[in-house]
Structure formats: C-alpha cells, structure tokens
XYZ file of C-alpha atoms in Angstrom:
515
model
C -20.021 23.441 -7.827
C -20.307 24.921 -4.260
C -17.625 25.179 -1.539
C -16.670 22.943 0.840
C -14.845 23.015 4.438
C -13.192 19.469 5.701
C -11.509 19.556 8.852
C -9.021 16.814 11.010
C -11.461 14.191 9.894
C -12.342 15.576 6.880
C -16.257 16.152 6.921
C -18.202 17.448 4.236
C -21.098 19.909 4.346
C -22.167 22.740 2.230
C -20.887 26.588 2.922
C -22.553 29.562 1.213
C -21.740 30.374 -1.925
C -20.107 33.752 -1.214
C -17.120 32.051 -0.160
C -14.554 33.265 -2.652
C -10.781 31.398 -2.002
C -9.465 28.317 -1.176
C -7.812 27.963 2.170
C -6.095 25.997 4.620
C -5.277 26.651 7.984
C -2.440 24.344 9.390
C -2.050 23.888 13.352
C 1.888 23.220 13.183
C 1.413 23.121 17.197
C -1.242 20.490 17.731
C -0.365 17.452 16.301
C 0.195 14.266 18.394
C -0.298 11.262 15.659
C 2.474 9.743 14.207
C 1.939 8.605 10.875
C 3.140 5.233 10.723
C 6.013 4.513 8.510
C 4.368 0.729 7.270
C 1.512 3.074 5.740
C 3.829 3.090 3.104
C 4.102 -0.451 2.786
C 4.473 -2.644 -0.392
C 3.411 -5.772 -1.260
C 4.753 -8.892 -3.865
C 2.962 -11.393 -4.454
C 3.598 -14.741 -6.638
C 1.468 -13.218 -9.955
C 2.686 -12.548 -13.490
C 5.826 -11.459 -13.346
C 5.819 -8.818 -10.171
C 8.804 -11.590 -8.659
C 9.619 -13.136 -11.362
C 11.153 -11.134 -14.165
C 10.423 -8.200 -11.834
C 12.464 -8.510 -8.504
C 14.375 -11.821 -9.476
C 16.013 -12.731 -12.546
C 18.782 -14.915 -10.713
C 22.288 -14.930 -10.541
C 22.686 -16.214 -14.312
C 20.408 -13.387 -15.988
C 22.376 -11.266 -18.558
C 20.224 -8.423 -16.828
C 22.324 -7.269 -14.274
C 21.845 -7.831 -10.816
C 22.533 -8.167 -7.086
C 22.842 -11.838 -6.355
C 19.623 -12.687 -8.378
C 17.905 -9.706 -7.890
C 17.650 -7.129 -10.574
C 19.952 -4.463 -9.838
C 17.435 -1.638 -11.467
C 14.705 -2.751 -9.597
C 16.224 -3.168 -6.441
C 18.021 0.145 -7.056
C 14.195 2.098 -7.319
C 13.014 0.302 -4.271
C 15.886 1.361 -2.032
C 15.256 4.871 -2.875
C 11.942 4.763 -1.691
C 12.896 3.665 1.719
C 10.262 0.705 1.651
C 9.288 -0.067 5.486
C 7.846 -3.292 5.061
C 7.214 -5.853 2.350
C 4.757 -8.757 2.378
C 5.106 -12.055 0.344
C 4.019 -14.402 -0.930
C 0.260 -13.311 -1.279
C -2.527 -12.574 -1.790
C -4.650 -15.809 -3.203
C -1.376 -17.414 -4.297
C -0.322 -17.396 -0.174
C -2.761 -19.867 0.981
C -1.549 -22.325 -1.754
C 1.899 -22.235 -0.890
C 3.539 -24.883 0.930
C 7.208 -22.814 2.372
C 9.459 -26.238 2.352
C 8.891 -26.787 -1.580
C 10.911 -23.182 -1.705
C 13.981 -24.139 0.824
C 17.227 -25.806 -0.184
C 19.322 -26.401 -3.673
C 17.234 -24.337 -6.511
C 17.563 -27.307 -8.518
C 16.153 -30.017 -6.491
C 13.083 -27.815 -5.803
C 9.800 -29.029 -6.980
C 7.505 -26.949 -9.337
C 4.160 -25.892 -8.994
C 1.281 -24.617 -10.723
C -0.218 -21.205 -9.595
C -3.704 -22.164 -10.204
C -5.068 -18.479 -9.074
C -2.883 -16.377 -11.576
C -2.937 -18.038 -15.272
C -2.262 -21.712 -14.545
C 1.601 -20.781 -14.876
C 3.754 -23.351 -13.287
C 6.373 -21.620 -10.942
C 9.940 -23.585 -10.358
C 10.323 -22.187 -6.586
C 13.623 -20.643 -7.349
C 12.446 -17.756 -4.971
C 11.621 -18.810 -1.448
C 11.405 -17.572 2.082
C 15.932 -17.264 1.879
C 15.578 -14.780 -1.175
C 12.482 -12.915 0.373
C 13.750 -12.479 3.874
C 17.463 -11.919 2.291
C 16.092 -9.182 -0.104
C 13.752 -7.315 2.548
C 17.323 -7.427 5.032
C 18.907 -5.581 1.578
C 15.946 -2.953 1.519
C 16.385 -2.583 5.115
C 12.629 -3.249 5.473
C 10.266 -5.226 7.828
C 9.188 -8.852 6.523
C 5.371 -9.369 6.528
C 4.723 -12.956 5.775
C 1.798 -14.517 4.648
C 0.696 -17.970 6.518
C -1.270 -20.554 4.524
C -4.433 -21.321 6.241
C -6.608 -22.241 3.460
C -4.842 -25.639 2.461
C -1.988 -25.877 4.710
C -1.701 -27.034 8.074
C -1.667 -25.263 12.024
C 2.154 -27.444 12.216
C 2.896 -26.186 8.739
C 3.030 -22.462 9.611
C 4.198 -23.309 12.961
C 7.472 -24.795 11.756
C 7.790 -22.095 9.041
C 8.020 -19.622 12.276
C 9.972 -21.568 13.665
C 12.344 -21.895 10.527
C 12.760 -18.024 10.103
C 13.105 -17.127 13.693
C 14.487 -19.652 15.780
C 18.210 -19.816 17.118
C 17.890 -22.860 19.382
C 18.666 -26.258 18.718
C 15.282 -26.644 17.048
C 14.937 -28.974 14.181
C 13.635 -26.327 12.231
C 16.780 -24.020 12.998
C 19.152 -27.006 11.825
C 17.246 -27.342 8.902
C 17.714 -23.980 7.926
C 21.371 -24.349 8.832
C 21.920 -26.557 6.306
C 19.975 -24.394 3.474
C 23.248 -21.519 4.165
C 21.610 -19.427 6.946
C 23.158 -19.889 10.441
C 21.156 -16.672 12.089
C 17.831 -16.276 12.706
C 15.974 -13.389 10.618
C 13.636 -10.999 12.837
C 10.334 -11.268 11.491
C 7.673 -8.865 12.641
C 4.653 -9.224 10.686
C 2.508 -12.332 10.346
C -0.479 -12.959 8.306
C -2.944 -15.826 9.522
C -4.244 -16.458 6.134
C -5.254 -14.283 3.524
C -8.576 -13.358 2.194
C -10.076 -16.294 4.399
C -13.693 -15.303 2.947
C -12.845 -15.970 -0.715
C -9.692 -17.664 -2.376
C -8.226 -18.146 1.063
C -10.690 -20.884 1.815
C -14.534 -18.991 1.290
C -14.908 -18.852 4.672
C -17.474 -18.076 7.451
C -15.975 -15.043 9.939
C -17.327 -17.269 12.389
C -15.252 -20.510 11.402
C -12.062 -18.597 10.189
C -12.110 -16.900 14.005
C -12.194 -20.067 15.316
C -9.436 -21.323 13.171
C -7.153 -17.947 13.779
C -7.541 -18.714 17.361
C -5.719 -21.809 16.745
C -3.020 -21.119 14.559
C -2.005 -18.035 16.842
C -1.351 -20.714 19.553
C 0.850 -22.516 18.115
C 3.040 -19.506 16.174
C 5.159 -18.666 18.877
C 7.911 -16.312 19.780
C 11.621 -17.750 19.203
C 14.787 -16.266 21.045
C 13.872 -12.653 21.358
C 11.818 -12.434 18.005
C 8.229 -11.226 18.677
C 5.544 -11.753 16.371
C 2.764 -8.994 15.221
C -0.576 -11.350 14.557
C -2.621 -10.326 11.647
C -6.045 -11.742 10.961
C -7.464 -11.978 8.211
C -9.848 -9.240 8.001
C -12.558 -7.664 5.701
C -13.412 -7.156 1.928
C -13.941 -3.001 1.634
C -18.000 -2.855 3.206
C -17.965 -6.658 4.915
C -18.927 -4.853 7.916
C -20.095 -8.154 9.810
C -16.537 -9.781 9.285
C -14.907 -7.005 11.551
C -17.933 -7.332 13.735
C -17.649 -11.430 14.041
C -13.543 -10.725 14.608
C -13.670 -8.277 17.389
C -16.148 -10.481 19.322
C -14.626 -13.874 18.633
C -11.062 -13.093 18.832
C -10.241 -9.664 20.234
C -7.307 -9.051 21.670
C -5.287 -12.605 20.556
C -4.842 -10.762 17.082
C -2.481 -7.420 16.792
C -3.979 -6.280 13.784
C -6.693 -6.866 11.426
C -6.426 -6.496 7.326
C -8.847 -4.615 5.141
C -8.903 -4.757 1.376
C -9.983 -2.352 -0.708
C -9.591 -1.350 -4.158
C -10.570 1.129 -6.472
C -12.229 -1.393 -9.035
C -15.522 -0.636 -11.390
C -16.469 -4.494 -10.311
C -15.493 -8.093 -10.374
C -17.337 -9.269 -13.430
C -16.788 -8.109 -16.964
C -14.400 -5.202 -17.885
C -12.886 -3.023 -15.849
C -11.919 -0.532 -17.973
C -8.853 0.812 -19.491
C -5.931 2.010 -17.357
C -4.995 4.831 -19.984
C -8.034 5.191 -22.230
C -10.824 6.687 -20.325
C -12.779 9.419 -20.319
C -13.491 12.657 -17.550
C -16.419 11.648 -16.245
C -14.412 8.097 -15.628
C -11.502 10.138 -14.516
C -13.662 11.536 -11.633
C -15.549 8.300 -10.891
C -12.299 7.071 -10.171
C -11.425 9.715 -7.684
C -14.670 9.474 -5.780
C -14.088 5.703 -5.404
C -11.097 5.755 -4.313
C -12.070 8.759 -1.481
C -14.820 6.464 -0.518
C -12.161 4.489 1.489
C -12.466 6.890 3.744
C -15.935 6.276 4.542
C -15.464 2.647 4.872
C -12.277 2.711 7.416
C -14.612 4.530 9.689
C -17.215 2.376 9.869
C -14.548 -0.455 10.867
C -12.741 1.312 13.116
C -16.402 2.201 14.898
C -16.769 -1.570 15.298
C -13.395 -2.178 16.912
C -13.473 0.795 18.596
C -16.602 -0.117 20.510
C -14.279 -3.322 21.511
C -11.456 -2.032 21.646
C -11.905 1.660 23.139
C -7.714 1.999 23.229
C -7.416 1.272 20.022
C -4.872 -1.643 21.066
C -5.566 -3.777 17.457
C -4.240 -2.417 14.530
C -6.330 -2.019 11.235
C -3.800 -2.842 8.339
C -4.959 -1.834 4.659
C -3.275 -4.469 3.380
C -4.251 -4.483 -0.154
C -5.355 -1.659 -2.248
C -5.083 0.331 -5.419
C -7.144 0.450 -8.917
C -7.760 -2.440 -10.670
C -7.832 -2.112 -14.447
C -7.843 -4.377 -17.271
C -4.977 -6.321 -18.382
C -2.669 -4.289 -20.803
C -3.758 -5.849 -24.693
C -1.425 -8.239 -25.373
C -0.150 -9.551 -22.502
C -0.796 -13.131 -20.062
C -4.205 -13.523 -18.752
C -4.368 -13.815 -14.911
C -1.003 -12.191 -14.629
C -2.703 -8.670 -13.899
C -0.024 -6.497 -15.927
C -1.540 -3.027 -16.447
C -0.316 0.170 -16.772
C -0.236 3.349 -14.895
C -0.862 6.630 -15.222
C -1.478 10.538 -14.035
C -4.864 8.963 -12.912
C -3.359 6.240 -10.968
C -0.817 9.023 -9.408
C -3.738 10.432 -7.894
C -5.531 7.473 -5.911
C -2.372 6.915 -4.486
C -2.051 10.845 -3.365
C -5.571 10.744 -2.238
C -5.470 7.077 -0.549
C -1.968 8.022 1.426
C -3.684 11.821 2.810
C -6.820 9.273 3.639
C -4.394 6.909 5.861
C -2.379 9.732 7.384
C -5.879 11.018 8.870
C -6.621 7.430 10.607
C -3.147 6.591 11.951
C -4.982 6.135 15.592
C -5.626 2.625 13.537
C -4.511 2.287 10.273
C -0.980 1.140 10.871
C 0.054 0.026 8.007
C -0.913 -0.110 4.277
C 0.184 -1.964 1.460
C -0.402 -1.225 -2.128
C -1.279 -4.102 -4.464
C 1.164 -4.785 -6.162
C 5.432 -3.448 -6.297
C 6.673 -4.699 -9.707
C 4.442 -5.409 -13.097
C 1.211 -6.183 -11.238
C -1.790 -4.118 -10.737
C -1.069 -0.246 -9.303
C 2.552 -1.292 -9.630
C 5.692 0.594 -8.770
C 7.821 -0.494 -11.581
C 7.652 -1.811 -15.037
C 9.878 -4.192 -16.913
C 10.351 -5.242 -20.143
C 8.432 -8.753 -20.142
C 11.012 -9.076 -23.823
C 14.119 -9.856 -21.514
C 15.737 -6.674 -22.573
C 16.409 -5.414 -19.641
C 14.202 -2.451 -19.792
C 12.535 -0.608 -16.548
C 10.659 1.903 -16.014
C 8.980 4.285 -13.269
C 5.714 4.763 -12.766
C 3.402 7.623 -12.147
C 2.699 5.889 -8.585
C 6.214 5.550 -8.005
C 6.698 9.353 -7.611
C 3.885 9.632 -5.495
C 5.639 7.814 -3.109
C 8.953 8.927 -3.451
C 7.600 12.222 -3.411
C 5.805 11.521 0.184
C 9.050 10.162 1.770
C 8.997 12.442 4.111
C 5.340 11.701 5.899
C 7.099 8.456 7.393
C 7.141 8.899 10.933
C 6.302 11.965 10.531
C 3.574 14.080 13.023
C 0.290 14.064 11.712
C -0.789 18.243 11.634
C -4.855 18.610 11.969
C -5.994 21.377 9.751
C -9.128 23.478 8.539
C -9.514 23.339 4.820
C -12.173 25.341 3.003
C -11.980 24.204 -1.031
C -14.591 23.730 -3.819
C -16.260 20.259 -4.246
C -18.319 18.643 -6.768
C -20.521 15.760 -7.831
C -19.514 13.206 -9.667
C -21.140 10.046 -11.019
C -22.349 7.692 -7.950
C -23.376 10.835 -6.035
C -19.659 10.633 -4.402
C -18.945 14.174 -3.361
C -14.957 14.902 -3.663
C -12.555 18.107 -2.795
C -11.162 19.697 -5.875
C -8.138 20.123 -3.795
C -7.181 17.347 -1.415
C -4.530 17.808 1.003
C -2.099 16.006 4.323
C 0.265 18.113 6.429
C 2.682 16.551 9.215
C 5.743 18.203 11.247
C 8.546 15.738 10.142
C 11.476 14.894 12.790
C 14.159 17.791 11.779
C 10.735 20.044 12.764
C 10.367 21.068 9.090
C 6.579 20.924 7.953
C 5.681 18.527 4.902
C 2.465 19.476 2.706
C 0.303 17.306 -0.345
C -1.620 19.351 -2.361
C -3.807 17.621 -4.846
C -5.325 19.162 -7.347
C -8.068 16.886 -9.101
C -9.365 19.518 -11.406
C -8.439 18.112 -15.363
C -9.248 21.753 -16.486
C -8.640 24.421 -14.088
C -5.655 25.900 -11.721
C -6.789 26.574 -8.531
C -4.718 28.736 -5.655
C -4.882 28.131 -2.226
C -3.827 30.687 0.762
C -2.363 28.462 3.720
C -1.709 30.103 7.144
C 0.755 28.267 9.223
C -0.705 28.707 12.957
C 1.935 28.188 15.736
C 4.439 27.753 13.254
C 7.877 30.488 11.895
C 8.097 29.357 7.876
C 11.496 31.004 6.489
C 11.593 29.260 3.350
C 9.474 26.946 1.151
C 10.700 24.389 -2.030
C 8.902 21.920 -3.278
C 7.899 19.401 -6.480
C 5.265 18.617 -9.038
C 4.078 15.725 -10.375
C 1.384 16.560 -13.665
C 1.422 16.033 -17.436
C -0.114 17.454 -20.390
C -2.955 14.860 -20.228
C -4.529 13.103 -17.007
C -4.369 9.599 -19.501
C -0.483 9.878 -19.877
C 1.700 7.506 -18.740
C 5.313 6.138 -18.814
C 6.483 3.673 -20.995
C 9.585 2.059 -21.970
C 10.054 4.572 -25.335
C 9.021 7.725 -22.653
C 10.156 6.537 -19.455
C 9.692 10.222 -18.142
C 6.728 11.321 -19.183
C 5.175 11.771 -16.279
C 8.252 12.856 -13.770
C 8.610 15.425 -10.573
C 9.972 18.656 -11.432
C 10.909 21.736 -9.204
C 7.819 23.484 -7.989
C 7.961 26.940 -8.061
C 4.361 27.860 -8.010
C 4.356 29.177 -3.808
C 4.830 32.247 -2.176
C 5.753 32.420 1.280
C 4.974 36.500 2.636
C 4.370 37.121 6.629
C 3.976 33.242 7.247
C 1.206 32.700 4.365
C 1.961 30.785 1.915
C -0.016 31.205 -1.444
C 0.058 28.158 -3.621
C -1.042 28.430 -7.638
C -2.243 24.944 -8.268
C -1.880 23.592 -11.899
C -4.909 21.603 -13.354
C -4.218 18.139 -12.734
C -1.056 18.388 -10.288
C 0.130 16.958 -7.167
C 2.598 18.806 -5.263
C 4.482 18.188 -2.022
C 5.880 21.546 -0.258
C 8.761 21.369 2.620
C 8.449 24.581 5.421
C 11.588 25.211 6.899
C-alpha cells in the first residue's frame, strides 16, 4: 500500500511513504464547471420487465397507480428529481417502429422483442405514455430513433408527431390519438449502438447515414432538437475518431457506453456472491472509465478545441448475471453495497469531466441491470429500493451544482488487472444556496480511514451529513429486508477552525453539506 495524491483531474503517482494522513484540500473559491444536471440521467428501455411490470401496470392493475403507472414506482422516481429519461432503447430501439405504439391500446399490434428473450410485447406503452410520464417526473425526454431497420421518413415523422403544432399531418394524427399540444422534446438519439445490434456498422457508413437522418429531423414551432450520434463502445477509439472527422459539428453530442462487465461471453459473475479480491476488481473497472473518457475527449478535443459537442455516457453500470430463477434475456439482477459504490465512484468520475460529459445515463431504472428499483415479478405489488438508489438520492444536490477542484492526498492500492484505485474517492461542488456538497467513498472492506479536509476560501459554520454502508459489502435489499442497506444520519465529522475531520467507516459512502 503506498500513498497517493490526485488532484482536479485526478492523477496518480507515488508519494513517499512518510506521508502519515489522509487529506483533502477543497478550493471553495475556484470552481467554474457546472456539473450538469442530465449526469444524473436514467434510462428505460423495452427489456424484462424495467416498463412493463416496473413503470406501467395500466389503469386496470390491482397495484395501485397513477393512470397506468405504478404509483410506488413513480413515487421513488419523483424523489430523485430525474432530469432526463431515455426510451425506448438500447438494442430494442432500433427495432421499434413508433406508429405500432400510437392510438386505441387495443387495436395495437404486438411484437416480438427478438433482443431480450423472444417475449412478445402488446405496445400498450408508446411514445403518449413515455412523453406523458417524463412531463409527470418533470424530466427531459431523450428519445431513441431507429436507424438500424427503420427508415430516414420514419423518424422524421415521429419528430414531427411529438413536436409539431402546425397543420402537419403528423400533428392531426396525433390529435386524434388525445394530444392536442405539442410535447418539447430535447434529446434525440440517431440510432443506438450502430456498431453492434443497431445495425453492426462501419463508423464510416453509420456517419454517412447520421448525416442524413439529421437533415431531415427538423425543428417544429419553437421545439429545438439536441442531435446525438451514435457513438463508441468503452475503448472503440477509432469510432470517435471516424465521427469527429466525418460529421463534426452536424451532431450536438456523441454517446459512449461503458460498463463495468467481467466480459461478453460466459458468466459474469454473481451480483451478491463474490469474493474481495472480486469486490476490488470491480472498483478498478469501474475507475477505469476515467481513463477511457479522456482518451475520447482528446480526439474531439483536437476537433473540436471549444468543446462545442457534447460526450453523453449514455449507458453504463455493472453487468452481472441474471438473478437464479428468473427470464433469460430479461437482465433482472440484483444490487448491492458493491453496486452502491460504482455508482459513487462513476458519478465523482463525471463531475470531473463536465467540460464534456453532459449527460449520463445509467443502464437501466426499474428491474434491469444496475437498476433503481425492484418489483415483485409475483404481481404482489411489492417494491423495493436499491443500494444504487440512495446513491443517487443521496447526490441530489451535485445537480447544477459548481464543480470545486481539489488536492487529495489518500492511500492507494493494487488490485487484480494492475488497476491502481484511491482507498478514499471523493467530488466536492458549491451548490446554488452557496452551501458546499462533499462524497466521500471509502472502498476499504476492512478498515476506517479519517480524512482532515481544509476548506480554502471558504467560512464552514456547520456540517450534517448521511451514510450509506452495511455489515457486509455483499448485502443487499430485498423484498423480506427492503432496508438493509439504507442512509442514516452521519455523525462521524468534526468541523474545528474551518477543518473538518471525517472518521470514515470501512465500506461507507457519505455525502457531507457545509453551511
């Protein structure tokens, strides 16, 4: 174990050994990055049952809800003050054809969703009940055009559709379905992993074909439209390369995917039985995002010097096995303290690359993958909160939010892969009512660990704060322990002549508000 300093950007190198206390030095008068709020993004796609059985039950479920949507779910996500939503993929986006889910329920034709388990899907929940619900949540739409088998007039009438108010033929179609006003929609995905199940793809063809589509999607009566290619698997360097010279500045924003995943072929491994040394692997995977949003943003940046085009994280998360027991190809796993932590650790990663990561959105919001939420795939009505959930709810207050540069000196060490990780990871950011927000991570399974944090250019009066850990890093929430891994009241810092002195639990992650 040795020491380690990481700085603004967070670089590594090795101190002397004599170094004796953790510290962090925050410089409450020097930030000028706003973290965006659509880092917090989430993102539902048509798999297993993240929509259905997860956000829609419909009006006739004896689980209660909100004009179809389940009232515990929707609940949970309103707390968490989601800023933007995308729908309907993912692999399942770029087989979806948006007039089969328009009009009447029952006159709506099924289809089979060959990417997730074969299961055949009745349409009940369509581009009404998406943009609807994400007008309910008070969030931004981000919707997800089929390029792979659908059509340059097929996504151009779909925009159309959503945002016109004219006398369009679109707009009188959607008239007629019970929607007389246009909905503002933002975001707009040209296709979706155009290199793989979105149509396995050259960059060099799919740039071609992006130039097209983004002709023809065009702005309606006030509503403009944020462009998002289709961008790069985690270390597809070339894709980004091919991108920024082929289509530049006609996209707003290019996607990244990226998730913390042992590999595509065999197991995966469990999401609650696993050992340290997999606990730690896990950690320096997910980190190594860092890593590999640098090397894109060098490529755009030597195109794009003002940093104009947006890099969206789009997808990411772990990626374990399916939960014993359950569909195959509907990706239900479960979550816990481990899980908590990549999304700590991915969310301080973002904050530090706001200059162009604007927006991130973790795979997936309800029942699928590093989910939010859990139901009760028995119909009973159960929910339950995951691990992940807290994280964000507990980092509500980075949205929009000032990022705060900062000096950290912490111990490191090595862990399987030769990944090199902090033992305490941490974010800071001056929030609007001028109130400082920290994250403190502590990956350590074993050991406490205290950290002395000076507040430079900053008066602290008070501090509170919460604490997510457990007993083990394995345990999770289920629907017999649905709190098993909740927030409590931190009491664990000091604040004495504007220093605060933190005592770290082994395993913890805890959020601290300066006032």
């Amino acid at each position: 174990m040795k020491k380690i300093l990481y700085s603004i950007a967070i670089s590594l190198f090795a101190l002397p050994s004599m170094a004796q206390e953790m510290t962090m030095t925050i410089h409450a008068d020097q930030g000028n990055q706003k973290i965006h709020k659509e880092v917090y993004g989430q993102f539902a796609e048509h798999l297993g049952s993240c929509i259905y059985g997860g956000l829609w039950v419909g009006e006739n479920s004896q689980i209660p809800n909100i004009n179809g949507y389940r009232k515990d779910v929707f609940e949970a996500l309103k707390n968490l003050q989601i800023p933007v939503l995308r729908w309907p993929g993912g692999c399942f986006a770029d087989e979806y054809h948006w007039m089969d889910g328009i009009g009447p329920r029952e006159k709506r034709p099924k289809m089979q969703n060959n990417n997730w388990g074969g299961t055949i899907e009745d349409n009940s929940f369509g581009t009404h009940e998406f943009l609807n619900l994400c007008e309910m949540l008070g969030c931004e739409p981000y919707i997800s055009g089929n390029v792979g088998s659908g059509t340059v007039e097929e996504l151009a009438k779909w925009v159309e559709y959503m945002t016109s108010d004219g006398d369009t033929p679109m707009a009188k179609l959607r008239r007629q379905n019970g929607r007389d006003k246009a909905w503002k929609v933002k975001f707009l995905g040209v296709g979706n992993e155009s290199w793989g199940c979105g149509g396995d793809m050259r960059p060099e063809y799919y740039a071609d074909l992006y130039r097209r589509y983004a002709v023809y999607c065009r702005n309606y009566d006030g509503n403009n439209l944020y462009k998002i290619a289709s961008g790069a698997s985690d270390y597809d360097y070339n894709w980004t390369k091919v991108l920024m010279n082929n289509v530049g500045h006609r996209m707003h924003g290019l996607s990244l995917h990226y998730y913390t995943v042992t590999g595509w072929t065999g197991s995966k491994g469990s999401a609650t039985n696993f050992d340290k040394d997999q606990y730690y692997w896990t950690i320096g995977k997910c980190l190594e995002i860092e890593d590999v949003i640098k090397k894109h943003k060098k490529i755009m940046d030597d195109k794009d010097p003002k940093k104009r085009i947006g890099l969206l994280v789009d997808e990411w998360g772990t990626w374990w096995d399916e939960e014993p027991g359950t569909i195959r190809g509907h990706l239900y796993q479960q979550n816990a303290l481990r899980d908590a932590f990549v999304a700590a650790l991915s969310l301080n990663v973002f904050h530090r690359h706001t200059d162009r990561v604007r927006m991130a959105n973790i795979a997936q919001i309800v029942n699928v993958l590093q989910s939010m939420i859990l139901t009760d795939q028995k119909g009973t009505g159960h929910m339950v909160l995951t691990p992940t959930y807290h994280v964000f709810d507990m980092y509500k207050g980075f949205q929009e939010a000032t990022y705060l540069p900062m000096d950290v000196t912490v111990d490191s060490m090595k862990v399987r892969d030769n990944r090199i990780v902090p033992l305490v990871n941490t974010s800071a950011a001056k929030q609007t009512d001028g109130s400082i927000i920290i994250s403190l991570s502590n990956i350590d399974v074993d050991k406490a660990h205290e950290m002395t944090i000076n507040l430079n250019g900053y008066k602290a009066k008070e501090v509170t704060g919460r604490i997510l850990t457990s007993k083990e890093v394995t345990d999770y929430n289920d629907f017999e322990n649905p709190n098993k891994v909740s927030p409590v009241e931190f009491k664990g810092a000091k604040l004495k002549n504007n220093v605060l002195t933190v005592k770290l639990p082994a395993k913890s992650i805890v959020v601290l508000n300066v006032k």
